[in-house]
């Protein structure tokens, strides 16, 4: 078998395929918006992890003497009606809001992918039943459904997470169903069966990873929605309870003071909420490019 | 008519500038059909895109003149260019189904072109569109006017595309691989239609193809391109009987024709002695009254109707037929991915059709019957490296792990001639030939008794096809495998197989030893197939 080296193997032969770091750098370099999103995302993660240790004041410490002070060099975002430092509260709240949204998205990712994968791979009556179930969930106004779930189950952080997860499941289930369905008959799936893979292994190890790039976009958008959702629930008094620092409650509390001119109480937590949602929305495309090996040419 | 002088086209990519076409010059006389042949990546399509100024984003004409009736098309405004496209120069694309809008009636799509170029008014557009359909010999043109692309066969869609292309009586027709993906009998009909139209309307034409046989039959003059440059030019007879450039010689040699053997496809210095494979009398796989019926909207669809034949140990059987004849369905049933409706598949006397396809993964015979898929790209998981792909059967079916697994994979890579450093690449980082090798290596990983090959070379360039076919011959002798080689190409089957089965509409119409069947076909359909294949004529 000496005649087989006909094709050229030189050009990109030495280039390793697993240099993820250089790929990350390439994605960031060619796309400044993704770069911005990654920088903001890093800041959000940093303040979630180290925020409580770094902030200048205890976010729960009240001091009536300095109530309702405007932003100053002492208190960057001012102080609230009982004299707590708004900046410290906004930063400390990051951890809770992020934790709620990540937990909720992780839950809906896992459940939605499982249901969608089953529906897309096996089809038939299972598919019809699951589809109708998802339609039923989506038939409700989602925020109202989440309100109902939290109101019925009780006012705790876990229940906010469950409620947020449930209303997001259909998005994952449908996406995975579609992605699995188009690959069900692909050559590599049949090849995997010939290699002795059972149906479940084919689905989990071969088809599902191919659905990841669009899923990443969904995850990232969803993180933003989940934060909004959690904040929204707290805003209307369901979910996180005062005095815990949380963006939604802070906006709700601050809203009373806007008329009397103390704008900083609501604006800064609102601004942080907006930045977080904005970051996750921008992050999606960049994440998709990162998890797609075809972009690593 | 048309002169291209010193054309250069480059593309901006992540790795910098790539020159797709360099120093290309050609002239096209009135009424002439010029062929551009070359393998994938030779720049033949890019040349035509440059001429039409429809290069992809990142593509740029960096040099040269494109002179059509006194104008340099490179400097014509986009507005004027729109008028030239379709009316003066028009194009037939490779994939007719993709080139038609799936949700518009084909008649309306023809009207669009006519109205765009003011060749028809609102009142007579329909009439003219029907005339255009009649011009491409579509039966019942009035009815077909209302058809949607999905209601038409591939050949019909290509006729509609041709109708659109010639609706405004262009001066130049560019056909970019117009028959790729069509059956050979359809290919013949479509090519003859194009040729007749060219003569009838005294158009000039450029036929872009990878198929030397096709080019030699329908072109007056041929350019051979390689890596963006023209390496040779001439009349088909002289070009193909006395090719001057080594590349042309290699191409001509690699194209299967009547008087070659399988080693003859390779350049002389690579021709080692062809190994002998021994065929025993013992049956390996007996196919007994096998049928597959699907429930269709209007009654049952009989995809495969009561087929029976036998594959002996060491024998290579060719399964020939056109699309929709049931050959792929049969292959899928034999490889146990699909359950037959009726019939038996006896593997060494053991009825494996009795085991449902979804449980066959655990069956001890699983490793003995393997398959090489038609489209190597599609058959490799885009998220798995070549190494992952090879490891699958070895891990799952043989339980190999760690060092034994790695050694076995490297040995396999060596057997199929795949450099070991390519094992860590993803499919999109491999060339077509390399992907085909990965697919073959995966299929032979467990040294199966029977290898089913579903058009393994259909997507490959001829020179790579030549290498892959020879590799298959070597592997067959080395591992003592039997082959079931599914193909539409009788010339290829003839080189590789001992026995041929011809299928049409789900049934076997003829079967017999390759030599006698090819020399003396009994069934009319076999004769049609043989006659339709464009053969590179040496004499």
CSV table of N, CA and C in Angstrom, one decimal, chain B residues 49-156:
chain,number,residue,atom,x,y,z
B,49,UNK,N,-18.2,32.5,-11.6
B,49,UNK,CA,-18.8,33.5,-10.7
B,49,UNK,C,-18.2,34.9,-10.9
B,50,UNK,N,-16.9,34.9,-11.2
B,50,UNK,CA,-16.2,36.2,-11.4
B,50,UNK,C,-16.8,36.8,-12.7
B,51,UNK,N,-17.0,36.0,-13.7
B,51,UNK,CA,-17.6,36.5,-14.9
B,51,UNK,C,-19.0,37.1,-14.7
B,52,UNK,N,-19.8,36.5,-13.9
B,52,UNK,CA,-21.1,37.0,-13.6
B,52,UNK,C,-21.1,38.0,-12.5
B,53,UNK,N,-19.9,38.2,-11.9
B,53,UNK,CA,-19.8,39.1,-10.8
B,53,UNK,C,-20.7,38.8,-9.6
B,54,UNK,N,-20.7,37.5,-9.3
B,54,UNK,CA,-21.5,37.0,-8.2
B,54,UNK,C,-20.6,36.2,-7.2
B,55,UNK,N,-19.4,36.7,-7.0
B,55,UNK,CA,-18.5,36.1,-6.1
B,55,UNK,C,-19.0,36.2,-4.7
B,56,UNK,N,-18.7,35.2,-3.8
B,56,UNK,CA,-19.0,35.3,-2.4
B,56,UNK,C,-18.4,36.5,-1.7
B,57,UNK,N,-18.9,36.8,-0.6
B,57,UNK,CA,-18.3,37.9,0.2
B,57,UNK,C,-16.8,37.5,0.5
B,58,UNK,N,-15.9,38.5,0.4
B,58,UNK,CA,-14.5,38.2,0.6
B,58,UNK,C,-13.8,37.9,-0.7
B,59,UNK,N,-14.6,37.6,-1.8
B,59,UNK,CA,-13.9,37.3,-3.0
B,59,UNK,C,-13.8,38.6,-3.9
B,60,UNK,N,-12.7,38.7,-4.6
B,60,UNK,CA,-12.4,39.9,-5.3
B,60,UNK,C,-11.6,39.6,-6.6
B,61,UNK,N,-12.0,40.3,-7.6
B,61,UNK,CA,-11.2,40.2,-8.9
B,61,UNK,C,-10.1,41.1,-8.7
B,62,UNK,N,-8.9,40.6,-8.7
B,62,UNK,CA,-7.7,41.5,-8.4
B,62,UNK,C,-7.0,41.9,-9.6
B,63,UNK,N,-7.3,41.3,-10.7
B,63,UNK,CA,-6.5,41.6,-11.9
B,63,UNK,C,-7.3,41.0,-13.1
B,64,UNK,N,-7.0,41.6,-14.3
B,64,UNK,CA,-7.5,41.1,-15.6
B,64,UNK,C,-8.7,41.8,-16.2
B,65,UNK,N,-9.0,41.4,-17.4
B,65,UNK,CA,-10.1,42.0,-18.1
B,65,UNK,C,-11.1,40.9,-18.4
B,66,UNK,N,-12.4,41.2,-18.3
B,66,UNK,CA,-13.5,40.3,-18.7
B,66,UNK,C,-14.3,41.0,-19.8
B,67,UNK,N,-13.9,40.8,-21.1
B,67,UNK,CA,-14.5,41.6,-22.2
B,67,UNK,C,-15.6,40.8,-22.9
B,68,UNK,N,-16.8,41.4,-22.8
B,68,UNK,CA,-18.0,40.8,-23.4
B,68,UNK,C,-18.5,41.9,-24.4
B,69,UNK,N,-18.6,41.6,-25.6
B,69,UNK,CA,-19.0,42.5,-26.7
B,69,UNK,C,-18.5,43.9,-26.4
B,70,UNK,N,-17.2,44.1,-26.3
B,70,UNK,CA,-16.6,45.4,-26.2
B,70,UNK,C,-16.6,46.0,-24.8
B,71,UNK,N,-17.4,45.4,-23.8
B,71,UNK,CA,-17.4,46.0,-22.5
B,71,UNK,C,-16.5,45.2,-21.6
B,72,UNK,N,-15.8,45.9,-20.6
B,72,UNK,CA,-15.1,45.2,-19.6
B,72,UNK,C,-16.0,45.0,-18.4
B,73,UNK,N,-16.5,43.7,-18.3
B,73,UNK,CA,-17.5,43.5,-17.2
B,73,UNK,C,-17.0,43.8,-15.8
B,74,UNK,N,-15.7,43.9,-15.7
B,74,UNK,CA,-15.2,44.2,-14.4
B,74,UNK,C,-15.5,45.6,-13.9
B,75,UNK,N,-15.7,46.5,-14.9
B,75,UNK,CA,-16.0,47.9,-14.6
B,75,UNK,C,-17.4,48.3,-14.9
B,76,UNK,N,-18.2,47.4,-15.3
B,76,UNK,CA,-19.6,47.8,-15.6
B,76,UNK,C,-20.3,48.0,-14.2
B,77,UNK,N,-21.3,49.0,-14.2
B,77,UNK,CA,-22.0,49.3,-12.9
B,77,UNK,C,-22.9,48.1,-12.6
B,78,UNK,N,-23.2,48.0,-11.3
B,78,UNK,CA,-24.0,46.9,-10.8
B,78,UNK,C,-25.4,46.9,-11.5
B,79,UNK,N,-25.9,48.1,-11.8
B,79,UNK,CA,-27.1,48.2,-12.5
B,79,UNK,C,-27.1,47.6,-13.9
B,80,UNK,N,-26.1,47.9,-14.6
B,80,UNK,CA,-26.0,47.3,-16.0
B,80,UNK,C,-25.7,45.8,-15.9
B,81,UNK,N,-25.0,45.5,-14.8
B,81,UNK,CA,-24.6,44.0,-14.7
B,81,UNK,C,-25.9,43.2,-14.5
B,82,UNK,N,-26.9,43.8,-13.7
B,82,UNK,CA,-28.2,43.1,-13.5
B,82,UNK,C,-28.9,42.9,-14.9
B,83,UNK,N,-28.7,43.8,-15.8
B,83,UNK,CA,-29.3,43.6,-17.1
B,83,UNK,C,-28.6,42.6,-17.9
B,84,UNK,N,-27.3,42.5,-17.7
B,84,UNK,CA,-26.5,41.5,-18.5
B,84,UNK,C,-26.8,40.1,-18.0
B,85,UNK,N,-26.9,39.9,-16.6
B,85,UNK,CA,-27.2,38.6,-16.1
B,85,UNK,C,-28.6,38.2,-16.5
B,86,UNK,N,-28.6,37.0,-17.1
B,86,UNK,CA,-30.0,36.5,-17.4
B,86,UNK,C,-30.3,36.8,-18.9
B,87,UNK,N,-30.0,38.1,-19.3
B,87,UNK,CA,-30.4,38.4,-20.7
B,87,UNK,C,-29.3,38.2,-21.6
B,88,UNK,N,-28.0,38.5,-21.2
B,88,UNK,CA,-26.9,38.3,-22.1
B,88,UNK,C,-26.1,37.1,-21.8
B,89,UNK,N,-25.9,36.9,-20.5
B,89,UNK,CA,-25.1,35.8,-20.0
B,89,UNK,C,-26.0,35.1,-18.9
B,90,UNK,N,-26.3,33.8,-19.0
B,90,UNK,CA,-27.0,33.3,-17.9
B,90,UNK,C,-26.4,31.9,-17.5
B,91,UNK,N,-26.9,31.5,-16.4
B,91,UNK,CA,-26.2,30.4,-15.8
B,91,UNK,C,-27.1,29.3,-15.3
B,92,UNK,N,-26.7,28.0,-15.4
B,92,UNK,CA,-27.4,26.9,-14.9
B,92,UNK,C,-26.6,26.4,-13.7
B,93,UNK,N,-27.3,26.2,-12.6
B,93,UNK,CA,-26.6,25.9,-11.4
B,93,UNK,C,-26.5,24.4,-11.1
B,94,UNK,N,-25.7,24.0,-10.2
B,94,UNK,CA,-25.4,22.6,-9.9
B,94,UNK,C,-26.6,21.9,-9.3
B,95,UNK,N,-27.2,22.4,-8.2
B,95,UNK,CA,-28.2,21.7,-7.5
B,95,UNK,C,-29.6,22.4,-7.9
B,96,UNK,N,-30.3,21.8,-8.8
B,96,UNK,CA,-31.5,22.4,-9.3
B,96,UNK,C,-32.5,22.7,-8.2
B,97,UNK,N,-32.6,21.8,-7.3
B,97,UNK,CA,-33.6,22.0,-6.3
B,97,UNK,C,-33.3,23.2,-5.4
B,98,UNK,N,-32.0,23.4,-5.1
B,98,UNK,CA,-31.6,24.5,-4.3
B,98,UNK,C,-31.7,25.8,-5.0
B,99,UNK,N,-31.6,25.8,-6.4
B,99,UNK,CA,-31.6,27.0,-7.2
B,99,UNK,C,-33.0,27.5,-7.4
B,100,UNK,N,-34.0,26.7,-7.1
B,100,UNK,CA,-35.4,27.1,-7.3
B,100,UNK,C,-36.0,27.5,-6.0
B,101,UNK,N,-36.8,28.5,-6.0
B,101,UNK,CA,-37.5,28.9,-4.8
B,101,UNK,C,-38.6,27.9,-4.4
B,102,UNK,N,-38.4,27.2,-3.2
B,102,UNK,CA,-39.3,26.1,-3.0
B,102,UNK,C,-40.8,26.4,-2.8
B,103,UNK,N,-41.1,27.7,-2.5
B,103,UNK,CA,-42.5,28.0,-2.2
B,103,UNK,C,-43.2,28.8,-3.3
B,104,UNK,N,-42.5,28.9,-4.5
B,104,UNK,CA,-43.2,29.6,-5.6
B,104,UNK,C,-43.4,28.6,-6.8
B,105,UNK,N,-44.5,28.8,-7.5
B,105,UNK,CA,-44.8,27.9,-8.6
B,105,UNK,C,-43.7,28.1,-9.7
B,106,UNK,N,-43.3,27.1,-10.3
B,106,UNK,CA,-42.2,27.2,-11.3
B,106,UNK,C,-42.5,28.2,-12.4
B,107,UNK,N,-43.8,28.2,-12.8
B,107,UNK,CA,-44.2,29.1,-13.9
B,107,UNK,C,-43.9,30.6,-13.5
B,108,UNK,N,-44.2,30.9,-12.2
B,108,UNK,CA,-44.0,32.2,-11.8
B,108,UNK,C,-42.6,32.6,-11.7
B,109,UNK,N,-41.7,31.6,-11.4
B,109,UNK,CA,-40.3,31.8,-11.4
B,109,UNK,C,-39.7,32.2,-12.7
B,110,UNK,N,-40.3,31.6,-13.8
B,110,UNK,CA,-39.9,31.9,-15.1
B,110,UNK,C,-40.4,33.3,-15.5
B,111,UNK,N,-41.6,33.6,-15.1
B,111,UNK,CA,-42.2,34.9,-15.4
B,111,UNK,C,-41.3,36.0,-14.8
B,112,UNK,N,-40.8,35.7,-13.5
B,112,UNK,CA,-40.0,36.7,-12.9
B,112,UNK,C,-38.8,37.2,-13.8
B,113,UNK,N,-38.1,36.2,-14.4
B,113,UNK,CA,-37.0,36.6,-15.2
B,113,UNK,C,-37.4,37.4,-16.4
B,114,UNK,N,-38.5,36.9,-17.0
B,114,UNK,CA,-39.0,37.6,-18.2
B,114,UNK,C,-39.4,39.0,-17.9
B,115,UNK,N,-40.1,39.2,-16.8
B,115,UNK,CA,-40.6,40.6,-16.5
B,115,UNK,C,-39.4,41.4,-16.1
B,116,UNK,N,-38.5,40.8,-15.3
B,116,UNK,CA,-37.3,41.6,-14.9
B,116,UNK,C,-36.6,42.2,-16.1
B,117,UNK,N,-36.5,41.4,-17.2
B,117,UNK,CA,-35.7,41.9,-18.3
B,117,UNK,C,-36.6,42.4,-19.4
B,118,UNK,N,-37.9,42.8,-19.0
B,118,UNK,CA,-38.8,43.4,-19.9
B,118,UNK,C,-39.0,42.6,-21.2
B,119,UNK,N,-39.0,41.3,-21.1
B,119,UNK,CA,-39.2,40.5,-22.2
B,119,UNK,C,-40.7,40.1,-22.3
B,120,UNK,N,-41.4,40.4,-21.3
B,120,UNK,CA,-42.8,40.1,-21.3
B,120,UNK,C,-43.6,41.1,-20.5
B,121,UNK,N,-44.8,41.3,-20.9
B,121,UNK,CA,-45.7,42.2,-20.2
B,121,UNK,C,-46.6,41.3,-19.2
B,122,UNK,N,-47.3,42.0,-18.4
B,122,UNK,CA,-48.2,41.2,-17.5
B,122,UNK,C,-49.1,40.3,-18.2
B,123,UNK,N,-49.6,40.8,-19.4
B,123,UNK,CA,-50.6,40.0,-20.1
B,123,UNK,C,-50.0,38.7,-20.8
B,124,UNK,N,-48.8,38.9,-21.4
B,124,UNK,CA,-48.4,37.7,-22.1
B,124,UNK,C,-47.3,36.9,-21.3
B,125,UNK,N,-47.1,37.3,-20.1
B,125,UNK,CA,-46.0,36.6,-19.3
B,125,UNK,C,-46.3,35.1,-19.2
B,126,UNK,N,-47.5,34.8,-18.9
B,126,UNK,CA,-47.9,33.4,-18.6
B,126,UNK,C,-47.7,32.6,-19.9
B,127,UNK,N,-48.1,33.2,-21.0
B,127,UNK,CA,-48.0,32.5,-22.3
B,127,UNK,C,-46.5,32.2,-22.6
B,128,UNK,N,-45.7,33.3,-22.4
B,128,UNK,CA,-44.2,33.1,-22.6
B,128,UNK,C,-43.6,32.1,-21.7
B,129,UNK,N,-44.0,32.0,-20.4
B,129,UNK,CA,-43.5,31.1,-19.5
B,129,UNK,C,-43.8,29.7,-20.0
B,130,UNK,N,-45.0,29.5,-20.4
B,130,UNK,CA,-45.4,28.1,-20.9
B,130,UNK,C,-44.6,27.8,-22.1
B,131,UNK,N,-44.4,28.8,-23.0
B,131,UNK,CA,-43.5,28.5,-24.2
B,131,UNK,C,-42.1,28.1,-23.7
B,132,UNK,N,-41.6,28.8,-22.7
B,132,UNK,CA,-40.3,28.4,-22.2
B,132,UNK,C,-40.2,27.0,-21.7
B,133,UNK,N,-41.3,26.6,-21.0
B,133,UNK,CA,-41.4,25.2,-20.5
B,133,UNK,C,-41.4,24.2,-21.6
B,134,UNK,N,-42.1,24.6,-22.7
B,134,UNK,CA,-42.2,23.7,-23.9
B,134,UNK,C,-40.9,23.6,-24.5
B,135,UNK,N,-40.1,24.7,-24.5
B,135,UNK,CA,-38.8,24.7,-25.2
B,135,UNK,C,-37.9,23.7,-24.5
B,136,UNK,N,-38.0,23.5,-23.2
B,136,UNK,CA,-37.2,22.5,-22.6
B,136,UNK,C,-37.8,21.1,-22.5
B,137,UNK,N,-38.8,21.0,-23.4
B,137,UNK,CA,-39.5,19.7,-23.6
B,137,UNK,C,-40.1,19.1,-22.4
B,138,UNK,N,-40.8,20.0,-21.6
B,138,UNK,CA,-41.6,19.5,-20.5
B,138,UNK,C,-43.0,19.2,-21.0
B,139,UNK,N,-43.4,17.9,-20.7
B,139,UNK,CA,-44.8,17.5,-21.2
B,139,UNK,C,-45.8,18.3,-20.4
B,140,UNK,N,-47.0,18.5,-20.9
B,140,UNK,CA,-48.1,19.2,-20.3
B,140,UNK,C,-47.6,20.5,-19.6
B,141,UNK,N,-47.0,21.4,-20.4
B,141,UNK,CA,-46.4,22.6,-19.9
B,141,UNK,C,-47.4,23.4,-19.1
B,142,UNK,N,-48.7,23.4,-19.6
B,142,UNK,CA,-49.7,24.3,-19.0
B,142,UNK,C,-49.9,23.8,-17.5
B,143,UNK,N,-49.9,22.5,-17.3
B,143,UNK,CA,-50.1,21.9,-16.0
B,143,UNK,C,-48.9,22.2,-15.1
B,144,UNK,N,-47.7,21.9,-15.7
B,144,UNK,CA,-46.5,22.1,-15.0
B,144,UNK,C,-46.2,23.5,-14.6
B,145,UNK,N,-46.8,24.4,-15.3
B,145,UNK,CA,-46.7,25.8,-14.9
B,145,UNK,C,-47.1,26.1,-13.5
B,146,UNK,N,-48.1,25.3,-13.0
B,146,UNK,CA,-48.6,25.5,-11.7
B,146,UNK,C,-47.9,24.6,-10.6
B,147,UNK,N,-46.9,23.9,-11.1
B,147,UNK,CA,-46.2,22.9,-10.1
B,147,UNK,C,-45.3,23.7,-9.2
B,148,UNK,N,-45.1,23.1,-8.0
B,148,UNK,CA,-44.0,23.6,-7.1
B,148,UNK,C,-42.8,22.7,-7.3
B,149,UNK,N,-41.6,23.3,-7.0
B,149,UNK,CA,-40.4,22.5,-7.2
B,149,UNK,C,-40.4,21.1,-6.6
B,150,UNK,N,-41.0,21.0,-5.4
B,150,UNK,CA,-41.0,19.7,-4.7
B,150,UNK,C,-41.9,18.7,-5.4
B,151,UNK,N,-42.7,19.1,-6.2
B,151,UNK,CA,-43.6,18.2,-7.0
B,151,UNK,C,-42.9,17.6,-8.2
B,152,UNK,N,-41.7,18.1,-8.5
B,152,UNK,CA,-41.0,17.7,-9.7
B,152,UNK,C,-39.8,16.9,-9.4
B,153,UNK,N,-39.4,16.0,-10.3
B,153,UNK,CA,-38.2,15.2,-10.1
B,153,UNK,C,-37.0,16.1,-10.3
B,154,UNK,N,-35.8,15.5,-9.9
B,154,UNK,CA,-34.6,16.3,-10.1
B,154,UNK,C,-34.3,16.7,-11.5
B,155,UNK,N,-34.6,15.8,-12.4
B,155,UNK,CA,-34.4,16.1,-13.9
B,155,UNK,C,-35.3,17.2,-14.3
B,156,UNK,N,-36.6,17.1,-13.9
B,156,UNK,CA,-37.6,18.2,-14.2
B,156,UNK,C,-37.2,19.5,-13.7
